[in-house]
PDB file of C-alpha atoms and ligand atoms in Angstrom:
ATOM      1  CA  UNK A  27      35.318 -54.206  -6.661  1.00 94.00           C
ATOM      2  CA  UNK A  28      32.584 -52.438  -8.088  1.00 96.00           C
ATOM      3  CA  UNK A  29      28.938 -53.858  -6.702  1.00 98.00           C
ATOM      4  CA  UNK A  30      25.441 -52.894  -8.354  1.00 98.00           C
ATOM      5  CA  UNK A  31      21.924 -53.366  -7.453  1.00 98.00           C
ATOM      6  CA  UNK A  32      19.586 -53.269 -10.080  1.00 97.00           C
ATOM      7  CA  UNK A  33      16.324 -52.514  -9.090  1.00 93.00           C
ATOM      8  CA  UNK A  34      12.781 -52.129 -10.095  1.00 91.00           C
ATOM      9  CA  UNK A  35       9.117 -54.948 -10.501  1.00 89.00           C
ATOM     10  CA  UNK A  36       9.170 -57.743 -12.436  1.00 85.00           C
ATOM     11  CA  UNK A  37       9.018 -56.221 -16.182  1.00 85.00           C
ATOM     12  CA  UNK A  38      11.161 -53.170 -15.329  1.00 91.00           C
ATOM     13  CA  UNK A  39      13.938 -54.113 -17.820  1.00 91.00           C
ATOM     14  CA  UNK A  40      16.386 -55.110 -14.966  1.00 91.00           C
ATOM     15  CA  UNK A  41      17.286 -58.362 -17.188  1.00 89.00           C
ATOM     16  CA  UNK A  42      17.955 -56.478 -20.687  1.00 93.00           C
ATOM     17  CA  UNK A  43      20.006 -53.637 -18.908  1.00 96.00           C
ATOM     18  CA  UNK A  44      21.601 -55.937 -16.778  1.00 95.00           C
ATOM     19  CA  UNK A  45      23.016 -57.495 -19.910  1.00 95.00           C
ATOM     20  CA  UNK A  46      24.266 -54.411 -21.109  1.00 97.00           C
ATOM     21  CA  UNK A  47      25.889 -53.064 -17.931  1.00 97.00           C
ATOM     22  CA  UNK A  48      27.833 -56.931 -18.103  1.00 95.00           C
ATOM     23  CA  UNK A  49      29.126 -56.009 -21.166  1.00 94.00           C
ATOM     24  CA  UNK A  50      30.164 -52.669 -20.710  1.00 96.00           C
ATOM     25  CA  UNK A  51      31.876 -53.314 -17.409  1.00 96.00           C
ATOM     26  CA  UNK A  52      32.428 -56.512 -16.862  1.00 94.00           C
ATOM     27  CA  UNK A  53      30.494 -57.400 -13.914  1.00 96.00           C
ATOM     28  CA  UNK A  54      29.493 -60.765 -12.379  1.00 96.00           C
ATOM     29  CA  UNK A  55      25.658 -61.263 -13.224  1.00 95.00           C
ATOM     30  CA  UNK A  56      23.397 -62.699  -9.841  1.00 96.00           C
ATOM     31  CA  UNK A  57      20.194 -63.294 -10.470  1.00 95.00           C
ATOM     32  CA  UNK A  58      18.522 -64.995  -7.856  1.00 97.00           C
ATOM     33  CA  UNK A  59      15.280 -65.448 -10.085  1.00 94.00           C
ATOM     34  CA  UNK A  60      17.927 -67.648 -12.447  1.00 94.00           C
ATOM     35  CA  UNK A  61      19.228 -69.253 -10.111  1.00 97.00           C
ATOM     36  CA  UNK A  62      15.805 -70.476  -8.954  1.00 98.00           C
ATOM     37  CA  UNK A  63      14.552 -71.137 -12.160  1.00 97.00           C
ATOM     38  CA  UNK A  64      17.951 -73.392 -12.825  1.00 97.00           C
ATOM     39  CA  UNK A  65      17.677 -75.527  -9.662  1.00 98.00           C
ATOM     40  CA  UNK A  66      13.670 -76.456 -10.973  1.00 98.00           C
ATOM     41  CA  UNK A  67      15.108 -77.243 -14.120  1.00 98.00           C
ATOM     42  CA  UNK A  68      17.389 -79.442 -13.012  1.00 98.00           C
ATOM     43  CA  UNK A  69      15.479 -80.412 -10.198  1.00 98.00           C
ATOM     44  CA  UNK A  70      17.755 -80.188  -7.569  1.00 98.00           C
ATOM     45  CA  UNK A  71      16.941 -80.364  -3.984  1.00 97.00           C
ATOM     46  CA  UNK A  72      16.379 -76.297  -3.504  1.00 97.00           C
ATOM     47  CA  UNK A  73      14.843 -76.638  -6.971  1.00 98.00           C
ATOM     48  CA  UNK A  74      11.898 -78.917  -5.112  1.00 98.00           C
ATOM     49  CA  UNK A  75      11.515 -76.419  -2.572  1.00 98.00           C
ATOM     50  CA  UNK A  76      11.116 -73.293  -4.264  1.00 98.00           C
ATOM     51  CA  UNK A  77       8.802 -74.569  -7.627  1.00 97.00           C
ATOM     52  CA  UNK A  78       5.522 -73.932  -6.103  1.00 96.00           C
ATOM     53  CA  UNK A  79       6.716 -70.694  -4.919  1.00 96.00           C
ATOM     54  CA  UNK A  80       7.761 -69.070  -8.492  1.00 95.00           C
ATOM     55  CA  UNK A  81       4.796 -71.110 -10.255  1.00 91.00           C
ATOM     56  CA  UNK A  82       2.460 -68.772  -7.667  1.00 88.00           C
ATOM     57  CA  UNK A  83       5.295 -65.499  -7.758  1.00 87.00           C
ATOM     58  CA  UNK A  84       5.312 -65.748  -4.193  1.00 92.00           C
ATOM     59  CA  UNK A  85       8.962 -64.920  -2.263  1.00 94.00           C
ATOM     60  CA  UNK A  86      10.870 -67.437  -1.592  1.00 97.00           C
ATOM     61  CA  UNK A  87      12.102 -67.268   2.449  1.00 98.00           C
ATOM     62  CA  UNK A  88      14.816 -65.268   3.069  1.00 97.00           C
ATOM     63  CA  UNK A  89      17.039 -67.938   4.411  1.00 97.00           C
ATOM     64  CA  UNK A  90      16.882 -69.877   2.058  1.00 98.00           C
ATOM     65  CA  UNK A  91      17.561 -66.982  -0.907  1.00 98.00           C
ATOM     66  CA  UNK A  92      20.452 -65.776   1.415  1.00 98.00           C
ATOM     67  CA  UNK A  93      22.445 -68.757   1.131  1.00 97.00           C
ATOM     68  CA  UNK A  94      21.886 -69.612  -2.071  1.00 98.00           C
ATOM     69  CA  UNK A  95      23.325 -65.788  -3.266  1.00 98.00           C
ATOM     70  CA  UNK A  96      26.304 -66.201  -0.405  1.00 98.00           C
ATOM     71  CA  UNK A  97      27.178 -69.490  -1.579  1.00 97.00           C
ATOM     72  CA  UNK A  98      27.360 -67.789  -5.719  1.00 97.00           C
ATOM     73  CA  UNK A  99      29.471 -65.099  -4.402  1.00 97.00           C
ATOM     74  CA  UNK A 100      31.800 -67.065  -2.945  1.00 97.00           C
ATOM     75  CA  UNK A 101      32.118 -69.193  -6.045  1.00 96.00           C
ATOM     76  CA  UNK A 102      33.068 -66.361  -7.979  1.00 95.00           C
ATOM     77  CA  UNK A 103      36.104 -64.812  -5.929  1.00 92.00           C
ATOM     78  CA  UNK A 104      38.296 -63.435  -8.823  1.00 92.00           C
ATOM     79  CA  UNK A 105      35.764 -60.967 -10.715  1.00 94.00           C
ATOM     80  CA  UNK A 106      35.966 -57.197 -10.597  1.00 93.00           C
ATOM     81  CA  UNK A 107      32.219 -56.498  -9.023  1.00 96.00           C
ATOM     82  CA  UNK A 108      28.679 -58.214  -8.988  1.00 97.00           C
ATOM     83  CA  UNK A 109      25.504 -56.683 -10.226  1.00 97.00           C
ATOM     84  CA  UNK A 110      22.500 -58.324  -8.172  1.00 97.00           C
ATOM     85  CA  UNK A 111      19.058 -58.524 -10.165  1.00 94.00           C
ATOM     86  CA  UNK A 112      16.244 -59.575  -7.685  1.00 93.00           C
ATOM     87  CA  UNK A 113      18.127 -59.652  -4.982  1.00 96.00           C
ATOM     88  CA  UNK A 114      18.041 -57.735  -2.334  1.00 97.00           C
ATOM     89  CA  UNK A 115      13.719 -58.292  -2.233  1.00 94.00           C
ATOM     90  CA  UNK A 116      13.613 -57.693   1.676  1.00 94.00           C
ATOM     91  CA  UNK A 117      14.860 -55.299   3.965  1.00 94.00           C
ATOM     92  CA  UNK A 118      16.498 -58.359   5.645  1.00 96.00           C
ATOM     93  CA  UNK A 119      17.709 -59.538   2.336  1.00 97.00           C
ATOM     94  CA  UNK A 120      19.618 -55.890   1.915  1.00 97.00           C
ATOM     95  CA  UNK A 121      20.363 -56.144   5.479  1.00 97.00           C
ATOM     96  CA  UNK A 122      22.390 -59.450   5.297  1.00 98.00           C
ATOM     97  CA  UNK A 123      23.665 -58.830   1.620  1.00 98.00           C
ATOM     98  CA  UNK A 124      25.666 -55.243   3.754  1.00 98.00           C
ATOM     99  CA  UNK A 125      26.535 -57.515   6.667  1.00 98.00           C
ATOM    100  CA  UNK A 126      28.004 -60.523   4.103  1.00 98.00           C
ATOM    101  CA  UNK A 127      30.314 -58.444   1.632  1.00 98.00           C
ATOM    102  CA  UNK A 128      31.662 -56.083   4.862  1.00 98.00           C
ATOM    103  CA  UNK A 129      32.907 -59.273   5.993  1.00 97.00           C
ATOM    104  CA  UNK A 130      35.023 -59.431   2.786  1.00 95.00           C
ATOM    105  CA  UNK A 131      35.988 -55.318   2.756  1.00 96.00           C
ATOM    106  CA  UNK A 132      33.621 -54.898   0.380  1.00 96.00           C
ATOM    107  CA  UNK A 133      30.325 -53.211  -0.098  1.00 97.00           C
ATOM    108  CA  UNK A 134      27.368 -51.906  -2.133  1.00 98.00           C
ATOM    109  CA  UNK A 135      28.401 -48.915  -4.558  1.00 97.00           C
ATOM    110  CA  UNK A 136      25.195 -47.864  -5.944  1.00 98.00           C
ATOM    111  CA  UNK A 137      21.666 -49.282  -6.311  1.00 98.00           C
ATOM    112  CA  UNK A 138      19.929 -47.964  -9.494  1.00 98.00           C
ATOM    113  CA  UNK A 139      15.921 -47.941  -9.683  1.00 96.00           C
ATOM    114  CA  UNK A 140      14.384 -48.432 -12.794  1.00 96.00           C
ATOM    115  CA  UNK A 141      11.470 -46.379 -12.332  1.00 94.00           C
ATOM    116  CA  UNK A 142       8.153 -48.058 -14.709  1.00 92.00           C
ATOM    117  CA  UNK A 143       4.635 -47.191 -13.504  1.00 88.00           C
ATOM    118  CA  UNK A 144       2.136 -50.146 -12.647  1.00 83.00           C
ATOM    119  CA  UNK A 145      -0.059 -49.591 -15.971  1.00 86.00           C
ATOM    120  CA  UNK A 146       3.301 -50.001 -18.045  1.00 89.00           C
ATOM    121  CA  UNK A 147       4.535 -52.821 -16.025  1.00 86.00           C
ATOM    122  CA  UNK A 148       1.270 -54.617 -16.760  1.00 79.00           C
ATOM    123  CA  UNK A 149       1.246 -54.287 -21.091  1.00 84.00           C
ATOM    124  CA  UNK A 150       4.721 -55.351 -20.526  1.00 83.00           C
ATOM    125  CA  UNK A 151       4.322 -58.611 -18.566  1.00 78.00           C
ATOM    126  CA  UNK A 152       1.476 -59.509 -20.949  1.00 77.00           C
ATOM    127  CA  UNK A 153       3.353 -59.152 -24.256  1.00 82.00           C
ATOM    128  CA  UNK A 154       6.520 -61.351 -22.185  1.00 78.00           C
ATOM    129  CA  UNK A 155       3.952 -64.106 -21.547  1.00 75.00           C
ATOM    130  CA  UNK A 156       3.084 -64.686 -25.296  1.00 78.00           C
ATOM    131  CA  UNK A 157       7.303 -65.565 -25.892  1.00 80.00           C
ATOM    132  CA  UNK A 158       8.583 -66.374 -22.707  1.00 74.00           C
ATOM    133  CA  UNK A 159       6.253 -69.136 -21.369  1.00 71.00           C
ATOM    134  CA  UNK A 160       7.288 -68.329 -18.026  1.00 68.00           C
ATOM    135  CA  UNK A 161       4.292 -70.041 -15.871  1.00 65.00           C
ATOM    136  CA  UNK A 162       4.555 -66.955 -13.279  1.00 67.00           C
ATOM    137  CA  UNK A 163       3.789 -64.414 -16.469  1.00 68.00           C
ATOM    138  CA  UNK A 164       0.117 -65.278 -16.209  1.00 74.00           C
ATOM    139  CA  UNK A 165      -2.395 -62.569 -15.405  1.00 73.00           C
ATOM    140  CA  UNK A 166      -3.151 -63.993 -11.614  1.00 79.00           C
ATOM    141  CA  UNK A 167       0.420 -64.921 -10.512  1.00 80.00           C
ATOM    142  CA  UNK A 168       1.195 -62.045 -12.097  1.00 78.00           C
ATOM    143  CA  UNK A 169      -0.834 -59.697 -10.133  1.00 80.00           C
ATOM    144  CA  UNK A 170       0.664 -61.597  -7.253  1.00 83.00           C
ATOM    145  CA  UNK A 171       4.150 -60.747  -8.049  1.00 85.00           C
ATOM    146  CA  UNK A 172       3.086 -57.295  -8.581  1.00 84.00           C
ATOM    147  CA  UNK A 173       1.604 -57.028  -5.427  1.00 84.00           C
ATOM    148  CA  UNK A 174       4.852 -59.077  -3.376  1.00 87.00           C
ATOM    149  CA  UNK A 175       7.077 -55.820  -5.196  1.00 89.00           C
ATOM    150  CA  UNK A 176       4.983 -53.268  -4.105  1.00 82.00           C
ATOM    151  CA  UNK A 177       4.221 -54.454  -0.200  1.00 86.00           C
ATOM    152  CA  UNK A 178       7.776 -56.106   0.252  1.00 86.00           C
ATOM    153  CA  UNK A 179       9.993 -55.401  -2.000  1.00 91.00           C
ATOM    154  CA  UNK A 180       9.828 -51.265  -2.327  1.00 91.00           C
ATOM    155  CA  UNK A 181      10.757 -51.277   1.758  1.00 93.00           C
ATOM    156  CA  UNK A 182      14.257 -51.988   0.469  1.00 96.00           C
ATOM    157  CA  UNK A 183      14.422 -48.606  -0.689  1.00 95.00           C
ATOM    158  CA  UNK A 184      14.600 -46.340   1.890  1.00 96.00           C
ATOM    159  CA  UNK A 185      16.938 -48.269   3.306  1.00 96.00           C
ATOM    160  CA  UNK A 186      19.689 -47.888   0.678  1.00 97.00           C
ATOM    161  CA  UNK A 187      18.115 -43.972   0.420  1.00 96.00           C
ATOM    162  CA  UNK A 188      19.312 -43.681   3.914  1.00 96.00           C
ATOM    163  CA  UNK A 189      22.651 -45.006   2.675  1.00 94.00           C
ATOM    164  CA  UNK A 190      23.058 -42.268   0.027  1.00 95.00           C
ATOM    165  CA  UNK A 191      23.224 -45.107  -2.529  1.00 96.00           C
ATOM    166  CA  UNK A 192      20.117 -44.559  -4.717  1.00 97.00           C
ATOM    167  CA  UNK A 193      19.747 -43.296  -7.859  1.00 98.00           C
ATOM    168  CA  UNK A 194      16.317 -43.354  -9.315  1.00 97.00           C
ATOM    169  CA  UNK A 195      16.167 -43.974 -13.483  1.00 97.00           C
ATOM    170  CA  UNK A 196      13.358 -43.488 -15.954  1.00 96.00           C
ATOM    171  CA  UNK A 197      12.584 -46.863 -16.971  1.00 95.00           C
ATOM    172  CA  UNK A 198      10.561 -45.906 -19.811  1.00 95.00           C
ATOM    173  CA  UNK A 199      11.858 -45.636 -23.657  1.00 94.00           C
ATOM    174  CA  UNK A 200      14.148 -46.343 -25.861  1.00 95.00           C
ATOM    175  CA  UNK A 201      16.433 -49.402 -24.251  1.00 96.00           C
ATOM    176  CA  UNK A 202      19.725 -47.419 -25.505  1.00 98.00           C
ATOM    177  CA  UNK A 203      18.424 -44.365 -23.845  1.00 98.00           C
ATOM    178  CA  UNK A 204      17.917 -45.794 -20.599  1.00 98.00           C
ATOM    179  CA  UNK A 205      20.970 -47.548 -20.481  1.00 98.00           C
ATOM    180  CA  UNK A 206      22.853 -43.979 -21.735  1.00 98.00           C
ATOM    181  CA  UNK A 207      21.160 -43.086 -18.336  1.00 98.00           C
ATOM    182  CA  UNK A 208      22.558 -45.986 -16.200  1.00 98.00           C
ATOM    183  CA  UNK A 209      25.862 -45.927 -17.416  1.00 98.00           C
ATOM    184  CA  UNK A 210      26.627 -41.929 -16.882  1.00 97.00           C
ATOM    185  CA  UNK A 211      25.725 -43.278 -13.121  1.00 97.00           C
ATOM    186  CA  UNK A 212      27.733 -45.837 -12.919  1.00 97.00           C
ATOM    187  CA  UNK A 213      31.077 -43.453 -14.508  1.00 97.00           C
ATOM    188  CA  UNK A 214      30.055 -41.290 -11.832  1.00 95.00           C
ATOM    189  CA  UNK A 215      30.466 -44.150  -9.090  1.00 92.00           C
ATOM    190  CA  UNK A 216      32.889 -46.605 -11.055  1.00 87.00           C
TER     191      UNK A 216
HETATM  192  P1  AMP B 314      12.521 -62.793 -10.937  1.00 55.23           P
HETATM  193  O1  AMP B 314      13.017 -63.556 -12.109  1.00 55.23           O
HETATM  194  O2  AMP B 314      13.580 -61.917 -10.321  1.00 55.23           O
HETATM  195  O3  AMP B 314      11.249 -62.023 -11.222  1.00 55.23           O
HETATM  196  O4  AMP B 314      12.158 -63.872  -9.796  1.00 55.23           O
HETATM  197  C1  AMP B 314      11.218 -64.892 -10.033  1.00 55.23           C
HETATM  198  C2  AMP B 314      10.747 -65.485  -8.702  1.00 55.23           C
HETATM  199  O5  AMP B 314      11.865 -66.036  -7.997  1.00 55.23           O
HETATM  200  C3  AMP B 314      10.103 -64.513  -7.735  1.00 55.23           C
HETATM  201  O6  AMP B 314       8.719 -64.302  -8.015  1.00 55.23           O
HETATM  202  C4  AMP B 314      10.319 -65.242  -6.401  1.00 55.23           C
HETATM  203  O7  AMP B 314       9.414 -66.339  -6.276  1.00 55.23           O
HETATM  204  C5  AMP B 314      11.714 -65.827  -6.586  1.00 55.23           C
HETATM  205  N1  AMP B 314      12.781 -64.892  -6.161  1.00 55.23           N
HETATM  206  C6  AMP B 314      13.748 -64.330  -6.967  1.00 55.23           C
HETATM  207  N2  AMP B 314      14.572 -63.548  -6.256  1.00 55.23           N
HETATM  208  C7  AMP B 314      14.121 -63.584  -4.974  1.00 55.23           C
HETATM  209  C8  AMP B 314      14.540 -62.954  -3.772  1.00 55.23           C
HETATM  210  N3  AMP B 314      15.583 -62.095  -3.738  1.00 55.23           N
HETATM  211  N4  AMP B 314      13.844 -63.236  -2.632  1.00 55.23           N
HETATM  212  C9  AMP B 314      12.798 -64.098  -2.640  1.00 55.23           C
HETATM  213  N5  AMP B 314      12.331 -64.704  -3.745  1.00 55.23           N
HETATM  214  C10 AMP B 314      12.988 -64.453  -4.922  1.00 55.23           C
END
């Protein structure tokens, strides 16, 4: 199995790459951001839980986001690697997400960073908002979300530095070049 992180703040790209990197190789798609978004819409028990959380872009407990990504693996036993979008946030999120797949022989091959600076990240998110109507693209949840990457979420780095397993990539230009970029990575790990 081949297993991807893709990585980088909300407006990064990590959804329109992701697609791409599906298609090329053929990898499972978890999104845990999805997956929360599908339970509200179908307003499920979890669903319940977690609304006010995304309406605000606040992190949904660990627990809770743990289980939900165990139980999606384990639906999916047959497929030839996972790429994980939003997920690991935490360093207990990366720290389970090692502890869950050695259980299984497997592990994490490479975690890819889609470097975007904060002033970029912002002009993205706003032109988003006007098409996606995504109630957590608005300018104070927003900064919210912003803010939940860069005091939680960036700690996950080190931690797969320390593993040798991050590669850093200009998230900024043209979509084809980036993902040029990504995939010469992933050859080099595939
Ligand atoms: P995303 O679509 O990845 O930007 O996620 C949207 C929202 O879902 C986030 O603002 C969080 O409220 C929640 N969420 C998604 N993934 C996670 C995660 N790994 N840990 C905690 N909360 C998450």
């Amino acid at each position: 199995m081949f297993n991807l992180v893709i990585f980088g703040p909300p407006g990064a790209g990590k959804g329109t790459q992701s697609a791409k990197i599906i298609e090329k190789y053929n990898l499972a798609h978890i999104s845990t951001g999805d997956m929360f978004r599908m339970h509200i819409s179908q307003d499920t028990a979890l669903g319940k839980k977690v609304k006010e959380l995304l309406a605000e872009g606040i992190l949904v407990p660990d627990s809770i986001t743990i289980s939900m990504l165990e139980e999606e693996v384990d639906a999916n036993p047959d497929v030839s690697g996972f790429i994980f979008d939003g997920f690991p946030r935490t360093v207990a999120q990366a720290e389970s997400l090692d502890t869950f797949l050695a259980s299984k022989d497997e592990s994490i091959n490479l975690v890819l960073q889609l470097d975007v600076d904060q002033e970029e990240i912002r002009h993205r998110i706003e032109e988003r908002r006007k098409v996606s109507g995504r109630a957590d693209d608005d300018a104070t949840k927003l900064i919210r979300r912003i803010d939940e990457y860069f005091e939680k979420t960036v700690h996950v780095l080190p931690y797969y530095e320390k593993h040798n397993k991050l590669v850093k990539i200009k998230g900024v230009g043209e979509i084809e070049d980036i993902f040029t970029n990504i995939s010469k990575e992933i050859d080099k790990h595939i």
